[in-house]
Tab-separated table of C-alpha atoms in Angstrom:
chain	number	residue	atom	x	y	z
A	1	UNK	CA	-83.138	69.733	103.506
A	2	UNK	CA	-82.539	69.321	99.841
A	3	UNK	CA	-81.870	72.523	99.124
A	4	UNK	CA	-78.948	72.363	101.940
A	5	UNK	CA	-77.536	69.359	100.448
A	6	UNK	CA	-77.613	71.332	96.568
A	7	UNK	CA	-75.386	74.354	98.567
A	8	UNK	CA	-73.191	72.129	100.167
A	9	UNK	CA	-72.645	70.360	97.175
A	10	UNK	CA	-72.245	73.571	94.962
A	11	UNK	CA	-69.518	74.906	97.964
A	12	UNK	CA	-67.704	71.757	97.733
A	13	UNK	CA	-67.115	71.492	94.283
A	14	UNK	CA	-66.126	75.676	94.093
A	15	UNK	CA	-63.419	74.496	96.994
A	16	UNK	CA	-62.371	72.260	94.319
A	17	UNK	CA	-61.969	74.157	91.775
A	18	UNK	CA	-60.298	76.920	93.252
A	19	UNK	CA	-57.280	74.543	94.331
A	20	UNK	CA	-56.742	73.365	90.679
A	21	UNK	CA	-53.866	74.621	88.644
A	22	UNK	CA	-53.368	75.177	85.254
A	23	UNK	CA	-49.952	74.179	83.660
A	24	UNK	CA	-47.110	74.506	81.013
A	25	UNK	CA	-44.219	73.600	79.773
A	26	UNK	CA	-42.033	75.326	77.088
A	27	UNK	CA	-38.315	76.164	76.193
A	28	UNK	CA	-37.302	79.682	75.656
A	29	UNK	CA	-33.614	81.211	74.231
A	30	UNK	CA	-31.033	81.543	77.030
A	31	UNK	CA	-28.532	83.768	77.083
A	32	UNK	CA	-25.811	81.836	76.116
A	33	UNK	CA	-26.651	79.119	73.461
A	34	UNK	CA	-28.733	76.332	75.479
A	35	UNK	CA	-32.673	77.027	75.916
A	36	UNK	CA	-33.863	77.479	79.219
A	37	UNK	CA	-36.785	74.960	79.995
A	38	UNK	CA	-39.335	76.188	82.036
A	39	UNK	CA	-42.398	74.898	83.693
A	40	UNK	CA	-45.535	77.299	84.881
A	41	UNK	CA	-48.443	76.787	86.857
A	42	UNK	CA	-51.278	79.326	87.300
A	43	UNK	CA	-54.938	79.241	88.623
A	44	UNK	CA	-57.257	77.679	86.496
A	45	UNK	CA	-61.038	76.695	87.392
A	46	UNK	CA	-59.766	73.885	84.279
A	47	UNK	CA	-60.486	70.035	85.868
A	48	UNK	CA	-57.489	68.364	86.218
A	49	UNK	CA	-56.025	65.234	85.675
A	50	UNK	CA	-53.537	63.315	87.141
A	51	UNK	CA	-50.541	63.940	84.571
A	52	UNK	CA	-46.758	62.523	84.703
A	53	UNK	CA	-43.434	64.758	85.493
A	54	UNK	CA	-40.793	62.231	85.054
A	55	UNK	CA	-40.241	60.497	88.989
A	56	UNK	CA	-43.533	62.956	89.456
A	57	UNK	CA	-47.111	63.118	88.875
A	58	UNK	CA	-49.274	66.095	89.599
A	59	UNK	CA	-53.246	66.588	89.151
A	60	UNK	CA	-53.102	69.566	87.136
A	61	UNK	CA	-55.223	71.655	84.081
A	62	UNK	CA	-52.622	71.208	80.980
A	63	UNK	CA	-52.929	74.476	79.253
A	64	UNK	CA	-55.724	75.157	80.857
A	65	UNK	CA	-57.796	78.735	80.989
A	66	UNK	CA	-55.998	81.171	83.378
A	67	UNK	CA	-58.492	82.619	86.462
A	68	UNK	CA	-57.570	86.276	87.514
A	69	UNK	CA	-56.442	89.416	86.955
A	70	UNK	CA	-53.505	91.416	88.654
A	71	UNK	CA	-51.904	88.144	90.257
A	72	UNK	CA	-48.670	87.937	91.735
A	73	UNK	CA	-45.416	86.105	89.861
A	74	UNK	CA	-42.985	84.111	91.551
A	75	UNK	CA	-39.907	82.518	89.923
A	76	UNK	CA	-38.249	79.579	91.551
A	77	UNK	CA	-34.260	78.466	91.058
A	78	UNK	CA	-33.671	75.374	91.870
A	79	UNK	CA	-30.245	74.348	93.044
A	80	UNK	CA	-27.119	72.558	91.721
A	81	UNK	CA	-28.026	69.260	89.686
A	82	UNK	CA	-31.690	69.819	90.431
A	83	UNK	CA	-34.548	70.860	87.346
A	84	UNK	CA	-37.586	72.709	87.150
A	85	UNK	CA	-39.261	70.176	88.899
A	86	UNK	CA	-37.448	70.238	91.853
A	87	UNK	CA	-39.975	72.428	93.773
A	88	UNK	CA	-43.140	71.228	92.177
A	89	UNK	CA	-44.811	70.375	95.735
A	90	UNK	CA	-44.273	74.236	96.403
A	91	UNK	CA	-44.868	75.512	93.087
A	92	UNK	CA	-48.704	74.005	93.028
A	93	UNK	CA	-49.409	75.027	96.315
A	94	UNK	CA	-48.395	78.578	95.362
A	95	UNK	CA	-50.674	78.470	92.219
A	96	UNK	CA	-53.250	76.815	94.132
A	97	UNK	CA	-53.376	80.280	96.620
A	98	UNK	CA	-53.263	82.459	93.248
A	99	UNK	CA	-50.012	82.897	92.348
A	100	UNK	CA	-48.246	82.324	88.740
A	101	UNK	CA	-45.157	80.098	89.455
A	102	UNK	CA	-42.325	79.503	86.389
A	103	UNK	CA	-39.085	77.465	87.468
A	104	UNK	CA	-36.687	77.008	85.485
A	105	UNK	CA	-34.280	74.149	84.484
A	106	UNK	CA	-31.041	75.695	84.494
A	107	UNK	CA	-29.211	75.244	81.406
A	108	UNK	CA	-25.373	73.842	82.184
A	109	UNK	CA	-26.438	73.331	86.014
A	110	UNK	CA	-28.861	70.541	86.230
A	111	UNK	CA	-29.422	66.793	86.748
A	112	UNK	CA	-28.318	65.806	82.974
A	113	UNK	CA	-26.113	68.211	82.265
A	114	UNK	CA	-23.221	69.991	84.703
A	115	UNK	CA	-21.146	71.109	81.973
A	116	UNK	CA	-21.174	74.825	83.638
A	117	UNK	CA	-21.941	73.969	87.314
A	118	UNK	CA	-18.993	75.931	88.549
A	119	UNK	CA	-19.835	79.343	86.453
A	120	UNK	CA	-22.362	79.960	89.245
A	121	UNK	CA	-22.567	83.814	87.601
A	122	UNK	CA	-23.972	82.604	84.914
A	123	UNK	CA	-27.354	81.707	86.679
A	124	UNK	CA	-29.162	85.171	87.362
A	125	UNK	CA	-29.031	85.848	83.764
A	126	UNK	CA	-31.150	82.501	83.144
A	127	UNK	CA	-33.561	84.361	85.642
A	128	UNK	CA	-33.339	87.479	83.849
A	129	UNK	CA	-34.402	86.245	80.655
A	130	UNK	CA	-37.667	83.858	82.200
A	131	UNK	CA	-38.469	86.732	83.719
A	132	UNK	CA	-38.368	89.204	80.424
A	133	UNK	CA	-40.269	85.995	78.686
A	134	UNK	CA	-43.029	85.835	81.344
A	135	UNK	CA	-43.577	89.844	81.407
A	136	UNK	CA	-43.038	90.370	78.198
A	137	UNK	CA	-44.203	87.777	75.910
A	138	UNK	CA	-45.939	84.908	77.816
A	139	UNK	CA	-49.768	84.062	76.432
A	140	UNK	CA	-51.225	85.599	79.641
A	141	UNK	CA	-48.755	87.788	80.406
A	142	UNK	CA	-51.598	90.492	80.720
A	143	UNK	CA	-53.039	88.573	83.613
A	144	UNK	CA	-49.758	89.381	85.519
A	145	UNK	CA	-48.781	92.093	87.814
A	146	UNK	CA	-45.437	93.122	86.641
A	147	UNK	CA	-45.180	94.914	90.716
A	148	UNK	CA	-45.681	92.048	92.351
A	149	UNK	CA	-42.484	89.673	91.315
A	150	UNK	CA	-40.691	87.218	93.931
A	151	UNK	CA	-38.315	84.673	93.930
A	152	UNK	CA	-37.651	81.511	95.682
A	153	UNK	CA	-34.088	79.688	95.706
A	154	UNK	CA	-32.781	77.053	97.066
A	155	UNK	CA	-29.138	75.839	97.128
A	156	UNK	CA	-26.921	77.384	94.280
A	157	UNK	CA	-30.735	78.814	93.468
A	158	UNK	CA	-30.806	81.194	96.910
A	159	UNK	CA	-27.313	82.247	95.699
A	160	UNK	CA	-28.995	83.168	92.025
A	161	UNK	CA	-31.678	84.833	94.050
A	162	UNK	CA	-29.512	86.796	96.320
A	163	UNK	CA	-27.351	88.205	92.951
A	164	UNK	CA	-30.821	88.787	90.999
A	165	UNK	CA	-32.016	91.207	94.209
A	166	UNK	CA	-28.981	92.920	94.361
A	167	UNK	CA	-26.279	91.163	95.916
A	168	UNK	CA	-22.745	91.381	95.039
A	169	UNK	CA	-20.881	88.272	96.169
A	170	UNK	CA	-17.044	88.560	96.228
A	171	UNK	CA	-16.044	85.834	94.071
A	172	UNK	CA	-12.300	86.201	95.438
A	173	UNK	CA	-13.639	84.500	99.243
A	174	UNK	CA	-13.875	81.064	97.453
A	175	UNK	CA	-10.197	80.625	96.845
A	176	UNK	CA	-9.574	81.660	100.761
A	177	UNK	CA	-12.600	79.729	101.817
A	178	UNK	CA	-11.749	76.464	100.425
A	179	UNK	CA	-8.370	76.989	101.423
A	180	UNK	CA	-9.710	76.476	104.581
A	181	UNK	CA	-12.445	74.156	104.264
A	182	UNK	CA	-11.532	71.914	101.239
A	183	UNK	CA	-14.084	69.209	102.302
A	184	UNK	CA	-16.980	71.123	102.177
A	185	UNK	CA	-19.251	70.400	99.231
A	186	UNK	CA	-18.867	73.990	96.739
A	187	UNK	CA	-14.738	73.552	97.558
A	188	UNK	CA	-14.818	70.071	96.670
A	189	UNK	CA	-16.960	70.951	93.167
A	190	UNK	CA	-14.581	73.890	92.115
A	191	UNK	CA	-11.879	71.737	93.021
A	192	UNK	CA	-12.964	69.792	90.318
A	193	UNK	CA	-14.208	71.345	87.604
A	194	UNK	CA	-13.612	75.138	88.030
A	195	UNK	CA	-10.664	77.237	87.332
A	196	UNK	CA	-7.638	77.636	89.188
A	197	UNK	CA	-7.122	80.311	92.196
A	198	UNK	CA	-4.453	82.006	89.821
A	199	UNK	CA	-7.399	82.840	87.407
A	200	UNK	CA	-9.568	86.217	87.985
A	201	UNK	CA	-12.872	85.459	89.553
A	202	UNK	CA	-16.145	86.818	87.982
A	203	UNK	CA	-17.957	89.609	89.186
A	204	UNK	CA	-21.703	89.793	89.030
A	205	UNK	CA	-22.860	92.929	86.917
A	206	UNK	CA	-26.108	95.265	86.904
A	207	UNK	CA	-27.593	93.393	84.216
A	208	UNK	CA	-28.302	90.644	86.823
A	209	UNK	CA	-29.554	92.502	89.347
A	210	UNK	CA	-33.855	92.636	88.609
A	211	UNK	CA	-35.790	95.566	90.353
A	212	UNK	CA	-38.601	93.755	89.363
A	213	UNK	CA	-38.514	91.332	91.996
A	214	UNK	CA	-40.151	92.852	95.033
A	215	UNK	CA	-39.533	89.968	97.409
A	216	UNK	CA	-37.486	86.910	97.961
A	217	UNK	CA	-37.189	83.334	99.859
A	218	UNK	CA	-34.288	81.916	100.020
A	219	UNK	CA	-33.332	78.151	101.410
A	220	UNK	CA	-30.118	77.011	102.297
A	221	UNK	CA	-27.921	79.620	100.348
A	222	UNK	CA	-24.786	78.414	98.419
A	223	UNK	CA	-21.464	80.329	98.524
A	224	UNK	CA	-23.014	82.302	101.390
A	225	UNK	CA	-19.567	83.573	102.400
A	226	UNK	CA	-19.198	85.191	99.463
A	227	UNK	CA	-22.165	88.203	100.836
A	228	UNK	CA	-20.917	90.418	103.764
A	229	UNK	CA	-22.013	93.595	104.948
A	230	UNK	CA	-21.170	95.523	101.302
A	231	UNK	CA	-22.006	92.825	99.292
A	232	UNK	CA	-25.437	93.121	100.488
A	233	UNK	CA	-25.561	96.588	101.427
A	234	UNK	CA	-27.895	97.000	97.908
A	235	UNK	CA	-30.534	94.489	99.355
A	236	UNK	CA	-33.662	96.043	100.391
A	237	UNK	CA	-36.564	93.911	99.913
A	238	UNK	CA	-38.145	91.281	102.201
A	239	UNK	CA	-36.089	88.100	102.674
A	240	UNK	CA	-37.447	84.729	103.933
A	241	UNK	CA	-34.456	83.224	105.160
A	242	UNK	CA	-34.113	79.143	105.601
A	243	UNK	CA	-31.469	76.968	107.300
A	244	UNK	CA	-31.680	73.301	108.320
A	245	UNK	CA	-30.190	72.545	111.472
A	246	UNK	CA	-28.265	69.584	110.263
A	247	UNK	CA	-27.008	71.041	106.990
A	248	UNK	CA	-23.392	69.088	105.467
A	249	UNK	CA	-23.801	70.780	102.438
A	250	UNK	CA	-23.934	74.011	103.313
A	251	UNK	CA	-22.812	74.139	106.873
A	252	UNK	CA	-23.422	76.437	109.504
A	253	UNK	CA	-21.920	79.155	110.070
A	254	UNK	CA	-20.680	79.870	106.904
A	255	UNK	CA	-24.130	79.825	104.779
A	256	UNK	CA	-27.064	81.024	105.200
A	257	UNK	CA	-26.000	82.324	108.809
A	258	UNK	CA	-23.551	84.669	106.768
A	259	UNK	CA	-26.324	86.217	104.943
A	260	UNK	CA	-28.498	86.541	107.628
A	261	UNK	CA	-25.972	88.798	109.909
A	262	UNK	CA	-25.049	90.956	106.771
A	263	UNK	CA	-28.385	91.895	105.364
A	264	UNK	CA	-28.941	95.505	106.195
A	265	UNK	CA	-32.806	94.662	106.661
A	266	UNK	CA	-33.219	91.591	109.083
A	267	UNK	CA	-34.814	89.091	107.215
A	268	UNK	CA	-37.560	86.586	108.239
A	269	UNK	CA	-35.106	83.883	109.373
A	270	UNK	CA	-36.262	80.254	110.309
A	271	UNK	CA	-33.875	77.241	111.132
A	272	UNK	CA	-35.546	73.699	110.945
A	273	UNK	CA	-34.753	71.361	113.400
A	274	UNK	CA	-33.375	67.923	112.422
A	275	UNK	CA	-33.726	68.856	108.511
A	276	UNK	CA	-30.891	68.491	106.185
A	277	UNK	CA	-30.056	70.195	102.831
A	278	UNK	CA	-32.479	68.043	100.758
A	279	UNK	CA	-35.110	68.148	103.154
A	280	UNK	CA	-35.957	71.539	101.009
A	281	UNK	CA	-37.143	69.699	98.184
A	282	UNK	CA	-40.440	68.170	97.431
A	283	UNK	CA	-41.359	64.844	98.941
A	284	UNK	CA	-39.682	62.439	97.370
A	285	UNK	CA	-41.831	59.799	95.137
A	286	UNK	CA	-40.905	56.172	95.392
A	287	UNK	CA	-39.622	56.258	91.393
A	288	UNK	CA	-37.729	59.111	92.771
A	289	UNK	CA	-36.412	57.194	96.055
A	290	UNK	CA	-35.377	54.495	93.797
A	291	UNK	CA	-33.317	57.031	91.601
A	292	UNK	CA	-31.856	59.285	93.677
A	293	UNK	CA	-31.776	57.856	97.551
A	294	UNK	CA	-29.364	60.494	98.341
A	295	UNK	CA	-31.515	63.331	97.761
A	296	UNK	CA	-34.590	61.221	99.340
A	297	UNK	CA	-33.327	59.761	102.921
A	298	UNK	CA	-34.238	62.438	105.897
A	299	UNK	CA	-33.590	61.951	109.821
A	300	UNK	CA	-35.888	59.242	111.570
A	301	UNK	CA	-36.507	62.208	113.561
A	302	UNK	CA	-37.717	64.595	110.103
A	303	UNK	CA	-40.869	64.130	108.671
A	304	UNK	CA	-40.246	65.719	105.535
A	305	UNK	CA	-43.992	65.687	103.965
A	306	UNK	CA	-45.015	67.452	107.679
A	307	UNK	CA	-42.545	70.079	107.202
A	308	UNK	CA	-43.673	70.783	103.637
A	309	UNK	CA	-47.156	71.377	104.548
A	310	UNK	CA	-45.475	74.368	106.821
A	311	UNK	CA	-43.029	75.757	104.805
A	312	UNK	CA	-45.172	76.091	101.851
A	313	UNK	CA	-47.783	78.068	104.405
A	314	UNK	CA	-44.915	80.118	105.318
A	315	UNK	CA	-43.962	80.878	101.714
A	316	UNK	CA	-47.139	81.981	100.664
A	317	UNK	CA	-47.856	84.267	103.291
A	318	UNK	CA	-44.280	85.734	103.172
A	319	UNK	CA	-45.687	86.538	99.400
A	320	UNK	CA	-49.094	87.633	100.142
A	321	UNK	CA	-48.063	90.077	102.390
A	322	UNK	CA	-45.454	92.078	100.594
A	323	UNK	CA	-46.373	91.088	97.037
């Protein structure tokens, strides 16, 4: 009998260990002249500890010993205003099934600073570099697969994801867009900080595109009008698509629906009933709540902590299976 209770204590405490994280947190040069800030978590057999993330907390293994060999790298953007920890709920649980996660705080497109919100373009190079950091010059970047690279967006982040696996938005659609739909949220933000429809929109370039990246999800795509048929027509990996049903930030049709009927391989495509744009982000905390009720409030009818638990299922086995 003993001995049964020594094996079931010895299983319990290897369940534990295998769902701990280790975790960082470091700056790196941009591309322009702000660092990018960039949080990673990894699996660690490390014990953890309950450690702060501004409105967050999070039991993880600070710089603790990396477990592995060969594992899978996944990137996440977050979206406009938001930071590296915008995802973190998603980020652990993909460490937690063996995957290294780095998100990024997007320099000039996040909570404390919008100062380049608008220059959407400039995005997918952020990705570039955390990705050439990671690979190339990360402590354990020889623990990493450099095959098996994916990317989750959300927001202005799916749009960064869609132009890092190839996607050439046409820039030019805005101006006619929010001729038509001035209310919407993107019109109502170049409307007030970007340039004028007599200037030349930008283009993205080859430099952001990243073959490296062998599979993407994407949630609630910005600009999503911007990627028809030949925009896309470069797009060949696996896409888990996302749309919430009640959406006023990126409405339906013109978002993620847009993407989904010009992707020339049909992506994994899941709508969420009753969920609206922010219902893609972690849980809120009550410091967070408190902050930034906005961001926080869901439908009576939305369980947002339920839907998490699902998503972040679906997100790691869209990974697992073609990373």
């Amino acid at each position: 009998m003993m001995n049964h209770i020594i094996a079931g204590l010895i299983l319990l405490l290897c369940a534990v260990q295998v769902q701990a994280a280790g975790f960082q947190t470091m700056e790196i040069p941009g591309p322009g002249t702000k660092p990018i800030s960039l949080a990673i978590w990894y699996p660690s057999l490390a014990p953890t500890q309950a450690r702060s993330m501004g409105a967050f907390s999070q039991d993880v293994a600070i710089n603790g010993a990396i477990e592995g060999a060969g594992l899978p790298l996944v990137v996440i953007s977050h979206g406009n205003g938001g930071y590296k920890y915008s995802h973190l709920d998603t980020a652990l649980d993909l460490a937690n099934a063996g995957f290294v996660v780095v998100a990024l705080t997007h320099p000039g497109d996040n909570y404390a600073d919008q100062s380049q919100a608008t220059d959407i373009l400039e995005r997918p190079k952020h990705v570039v570099s955390t990705l050439d950091f990671v690979l190339q010059h990360w402590e354990h970047r020889d623990r990493i697969a450099p095959r098996r690279v994916g990317i989750f967006g959300f927001s202005s982040g799916g749009f960064t994801a869609l132009v890092n696996i190839g996607g050439a938005p046409d820039m030019a659609k805005v101006f006619s867009h929010c001729a038509a739909h001035p209310t919407q949220y993107a019109c109502m933000l170049v409307d007030r900080d970007g340039p004028g429809a007599d200037q030349a929109p930008k283009a993205a370039s080859d430099s952001m595109h990243d073959r490296r990246i062998r599979a993407a999800v994407i949630a609630a795509p910005a600009l999503g009008f911007t990627f028809d048929a030949p925009a896309l027509n470069k797009v060949g990996i696996p896409i888990q698509l996302w749309r919430a049903e009640d959406d006023m930030i990126v409405p339906h049709p013109w978002y993620a629906e847009q993407v989904r009927v010009s992707l020339p391989r049909q992506p994994d495509y899941h709508v969420v009933p009753h969920a609206g744009h922010f219902d893609f982000l972690a849980p809120c905390s009550e410091k967070l709540s408190a902050l930034a009720p906005q961001i926080c409030a869901s439908d009576k009818a939305f369980d947002r902590s339920a839907f998490h638990r699902h998503f972040n299922t679906s997100i790691i086995a869209h990974f697992k299976k073609y990373l």
